[in-house]
mmCIF file of C-alpha atoms in Angstrom:
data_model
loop_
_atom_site.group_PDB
_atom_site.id
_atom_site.type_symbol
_atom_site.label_atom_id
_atom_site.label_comp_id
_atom_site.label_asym_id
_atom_site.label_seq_id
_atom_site.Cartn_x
_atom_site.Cartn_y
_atom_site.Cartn_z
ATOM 1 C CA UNK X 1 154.595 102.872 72.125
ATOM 2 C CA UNK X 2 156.606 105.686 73.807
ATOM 3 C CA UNK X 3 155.069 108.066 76.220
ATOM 4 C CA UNK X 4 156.209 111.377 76.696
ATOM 5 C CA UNK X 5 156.605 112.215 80.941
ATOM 6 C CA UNK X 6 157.137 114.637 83.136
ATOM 7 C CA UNK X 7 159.933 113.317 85.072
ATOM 8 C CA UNK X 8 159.207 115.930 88.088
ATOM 9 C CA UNK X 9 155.541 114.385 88.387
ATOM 10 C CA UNK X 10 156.615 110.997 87.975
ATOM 11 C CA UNK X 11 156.498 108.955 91.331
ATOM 12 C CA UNK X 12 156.815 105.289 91.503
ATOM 13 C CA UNK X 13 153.833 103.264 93.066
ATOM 14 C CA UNK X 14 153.886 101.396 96.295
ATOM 15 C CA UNK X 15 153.825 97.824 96.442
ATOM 16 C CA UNK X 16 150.056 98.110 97.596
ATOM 17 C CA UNK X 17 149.117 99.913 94.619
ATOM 18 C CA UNK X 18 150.825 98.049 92.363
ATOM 19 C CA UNK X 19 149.700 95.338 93.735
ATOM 20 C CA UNK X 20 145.989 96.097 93.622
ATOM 21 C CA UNK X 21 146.180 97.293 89.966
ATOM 22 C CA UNK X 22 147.394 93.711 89.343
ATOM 23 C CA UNK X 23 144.657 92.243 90.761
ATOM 24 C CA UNK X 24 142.056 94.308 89.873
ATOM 25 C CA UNK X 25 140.199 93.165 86.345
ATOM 26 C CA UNK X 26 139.562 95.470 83.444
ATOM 27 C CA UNK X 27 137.306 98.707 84.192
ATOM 28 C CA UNK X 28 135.511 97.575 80.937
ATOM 29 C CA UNK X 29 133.816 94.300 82.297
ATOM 30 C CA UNK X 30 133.037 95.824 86.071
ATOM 31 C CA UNK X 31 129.963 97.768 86.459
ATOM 32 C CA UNK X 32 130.445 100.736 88.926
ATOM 33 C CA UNK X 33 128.020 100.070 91.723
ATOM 34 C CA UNK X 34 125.167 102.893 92.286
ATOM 35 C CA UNK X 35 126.086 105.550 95.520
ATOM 36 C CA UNK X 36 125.613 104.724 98.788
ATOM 37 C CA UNK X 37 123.638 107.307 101.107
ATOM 38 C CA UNK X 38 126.356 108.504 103.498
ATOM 39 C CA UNK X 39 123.847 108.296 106.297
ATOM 40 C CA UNK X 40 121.050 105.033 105.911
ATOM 41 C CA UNK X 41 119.334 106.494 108.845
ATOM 42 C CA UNK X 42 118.289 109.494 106.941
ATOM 43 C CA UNK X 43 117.645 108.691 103.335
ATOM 44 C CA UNK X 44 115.179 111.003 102.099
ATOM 45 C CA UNK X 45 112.318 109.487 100.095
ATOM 46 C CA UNK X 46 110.777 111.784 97.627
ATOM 47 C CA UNK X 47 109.701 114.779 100.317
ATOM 48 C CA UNK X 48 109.678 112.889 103.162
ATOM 49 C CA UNK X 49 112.778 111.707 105.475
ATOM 50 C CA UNK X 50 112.737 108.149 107.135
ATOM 51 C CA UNK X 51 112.976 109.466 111.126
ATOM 52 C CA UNK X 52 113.590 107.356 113.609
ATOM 53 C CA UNK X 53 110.660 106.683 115.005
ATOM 54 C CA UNK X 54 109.856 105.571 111.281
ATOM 55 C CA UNK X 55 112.200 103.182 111.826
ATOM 56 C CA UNK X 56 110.792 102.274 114.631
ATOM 57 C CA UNK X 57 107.428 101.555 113.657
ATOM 58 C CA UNK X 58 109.121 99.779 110.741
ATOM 59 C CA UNK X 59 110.884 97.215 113.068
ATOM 60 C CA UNK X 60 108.166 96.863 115.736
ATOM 61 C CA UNK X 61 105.642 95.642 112.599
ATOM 62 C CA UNK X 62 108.379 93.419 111.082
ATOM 63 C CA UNK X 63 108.637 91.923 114.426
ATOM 64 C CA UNK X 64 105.342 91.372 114.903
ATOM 65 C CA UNK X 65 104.651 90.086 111.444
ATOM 66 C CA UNK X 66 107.728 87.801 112.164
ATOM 67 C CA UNK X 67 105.565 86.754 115.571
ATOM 68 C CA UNK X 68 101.823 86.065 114.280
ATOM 69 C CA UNK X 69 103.252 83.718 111.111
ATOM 70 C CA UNK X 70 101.284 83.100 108.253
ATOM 71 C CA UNK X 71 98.496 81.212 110.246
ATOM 72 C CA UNK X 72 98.141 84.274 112.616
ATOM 73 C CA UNK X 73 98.223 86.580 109.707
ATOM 74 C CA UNK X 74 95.686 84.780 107.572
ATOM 75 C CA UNK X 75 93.552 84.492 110.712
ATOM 76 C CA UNK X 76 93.950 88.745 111.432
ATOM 77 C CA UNK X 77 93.145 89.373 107.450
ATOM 78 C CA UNK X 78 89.632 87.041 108.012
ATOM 79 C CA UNK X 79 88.945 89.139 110.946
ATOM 80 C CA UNK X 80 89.536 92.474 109.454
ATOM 81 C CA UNK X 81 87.940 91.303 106.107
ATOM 82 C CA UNK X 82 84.260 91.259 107.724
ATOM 83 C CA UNK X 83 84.976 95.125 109.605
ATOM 84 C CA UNK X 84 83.068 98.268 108.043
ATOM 85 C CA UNK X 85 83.109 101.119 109.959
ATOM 86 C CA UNK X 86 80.167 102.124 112.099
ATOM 87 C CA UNK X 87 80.465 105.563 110.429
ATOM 88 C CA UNK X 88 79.699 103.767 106.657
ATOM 89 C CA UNK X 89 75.969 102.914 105.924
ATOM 90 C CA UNK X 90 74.869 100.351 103.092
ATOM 91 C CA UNK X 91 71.603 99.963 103.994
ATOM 92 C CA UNK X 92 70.681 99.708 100.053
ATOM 93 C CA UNK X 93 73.260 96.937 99.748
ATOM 94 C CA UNK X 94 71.648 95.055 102.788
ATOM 95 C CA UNK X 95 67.850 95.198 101.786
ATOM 96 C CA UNK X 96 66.994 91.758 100.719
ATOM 97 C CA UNK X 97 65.469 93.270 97.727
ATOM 98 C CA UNK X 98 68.932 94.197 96.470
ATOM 99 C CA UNK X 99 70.462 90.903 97.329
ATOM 100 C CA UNK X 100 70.605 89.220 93.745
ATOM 101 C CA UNK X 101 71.920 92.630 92.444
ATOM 102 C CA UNK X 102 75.421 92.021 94.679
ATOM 103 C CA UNK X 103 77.826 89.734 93.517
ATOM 104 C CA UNK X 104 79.884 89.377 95.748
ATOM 105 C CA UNK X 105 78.139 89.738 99.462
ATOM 106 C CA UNK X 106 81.639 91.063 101.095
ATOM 107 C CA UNK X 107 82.061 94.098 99.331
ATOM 108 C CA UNK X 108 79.699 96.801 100.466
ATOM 109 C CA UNK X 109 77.976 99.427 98.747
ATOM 110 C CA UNK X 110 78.095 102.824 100.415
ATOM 111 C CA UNK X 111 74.942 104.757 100.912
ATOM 112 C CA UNK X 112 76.703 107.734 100.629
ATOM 113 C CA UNK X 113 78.750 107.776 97.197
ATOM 114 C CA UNK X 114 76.405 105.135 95.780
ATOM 115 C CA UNK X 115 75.156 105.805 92.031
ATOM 116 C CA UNK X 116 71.404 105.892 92.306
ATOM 117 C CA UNK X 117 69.701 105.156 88.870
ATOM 118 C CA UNK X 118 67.098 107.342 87.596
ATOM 119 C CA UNK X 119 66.192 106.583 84.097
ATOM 120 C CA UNK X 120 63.097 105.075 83.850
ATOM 121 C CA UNK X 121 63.418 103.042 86.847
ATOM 122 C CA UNK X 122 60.494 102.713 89.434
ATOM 123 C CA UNK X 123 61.805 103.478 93.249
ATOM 124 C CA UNK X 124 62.300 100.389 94.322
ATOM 125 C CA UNK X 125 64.790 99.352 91.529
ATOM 126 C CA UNK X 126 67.368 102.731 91.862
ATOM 127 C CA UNK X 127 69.515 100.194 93.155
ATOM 128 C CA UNK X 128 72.876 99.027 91.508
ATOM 129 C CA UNK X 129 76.382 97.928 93.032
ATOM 130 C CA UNK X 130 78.307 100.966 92.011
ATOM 131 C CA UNK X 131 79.913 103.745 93.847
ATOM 132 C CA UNK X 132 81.030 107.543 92.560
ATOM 133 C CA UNK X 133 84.467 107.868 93.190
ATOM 134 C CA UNK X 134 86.490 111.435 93.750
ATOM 135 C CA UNK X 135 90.651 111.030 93.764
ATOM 136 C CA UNK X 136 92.419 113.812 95.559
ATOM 137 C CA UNK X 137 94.434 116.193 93.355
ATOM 138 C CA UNK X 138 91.904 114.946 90.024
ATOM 139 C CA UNK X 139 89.303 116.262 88.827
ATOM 140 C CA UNK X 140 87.267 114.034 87.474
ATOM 141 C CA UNK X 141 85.318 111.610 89.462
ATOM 142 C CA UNK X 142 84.732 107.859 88.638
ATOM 143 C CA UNK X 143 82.522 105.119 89.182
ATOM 144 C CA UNK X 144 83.722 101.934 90.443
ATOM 145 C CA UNK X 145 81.212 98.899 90.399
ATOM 146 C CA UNK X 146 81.335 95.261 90.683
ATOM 147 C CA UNK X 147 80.727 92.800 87.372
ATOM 148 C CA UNK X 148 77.845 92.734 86.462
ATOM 149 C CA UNK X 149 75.469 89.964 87.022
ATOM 150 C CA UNK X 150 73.971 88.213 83.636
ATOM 151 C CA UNK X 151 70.656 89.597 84.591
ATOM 152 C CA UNK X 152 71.439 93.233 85.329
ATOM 153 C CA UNK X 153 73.977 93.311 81.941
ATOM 154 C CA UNK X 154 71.451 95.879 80.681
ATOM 155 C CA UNK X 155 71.555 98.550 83.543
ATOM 156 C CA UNK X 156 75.013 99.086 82.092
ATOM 157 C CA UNK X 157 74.072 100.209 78.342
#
């Protein structure tokens, strides 16, 4: 095939380049690699930048991760496992009238978001694991609750 050229553009390559291009495989098989922030220190996450004292943070809790092991970490999620706040109540949840109406006795029920049932139920039965729910930036509100037990099924017709 003959190609047409500008002789006044035409420049011969250096051995380097020349060299490279004959080393280099076909653009068609090689994948060209995502960008690479100019500046790692700085990449910007959605609206928020990674500072340095991000960073920071970052490394001191990788190193101390890297310190405790998985022994001291299984150990430190046991301990924090059993900790409600002193500001939460769940006083419902921890009458021993409510006790065969929790399934599982380390997840609480908050006295203040819990769903208190009032059809046709006497006083001392208003009582049922579940807790209302509000997201911030939705609307709506949910209820989140724990399986039912075999015996309560019918509370949730």
């Amino acid at each position: 095939m003959h190609q047409l050229q500008n002789p006044s553009t035409q420049h011969p390559p250096s051995a380097a380049v020349a060299a490279a291009a004959a080393n280099t495989p076909s653009k068609k098989n090689v994948p060209t690699p995502p960008p690479q922030p100019t500046n790692p220190s700085n990449v910007v996450l959605g609206k928020n930048a990674v500072t340095p004292e991000v960073e920071a943070a970052m490394a001191d809790f990788v190193k101390t991760t890297m310190e405790k092991g998985v022994a001291g970490l299984r150990k430190e999620f046991a301990q924090l496992k059993l900790y409600t706040s002193p500001q939460y109540k769940f006083e419902a949840f921890s009458n021993p009238n409510n006790a065969l109406r929790n399934r599982y006795k380390d997840v609480v029920c908050l006295d203040s978001s819990r769903v208190i049932l009032d059809l046709n139920v006497p006083p001392e039965s208003d009582y049922i694991h579940a807790n209302n729910v509000k997201l911030e930036g939705l609307d709506r509100s949910y209820i989140a609750t724990q399986g039912p037990l075999g015996m309560f099924f019918l509370m949730f017709l």
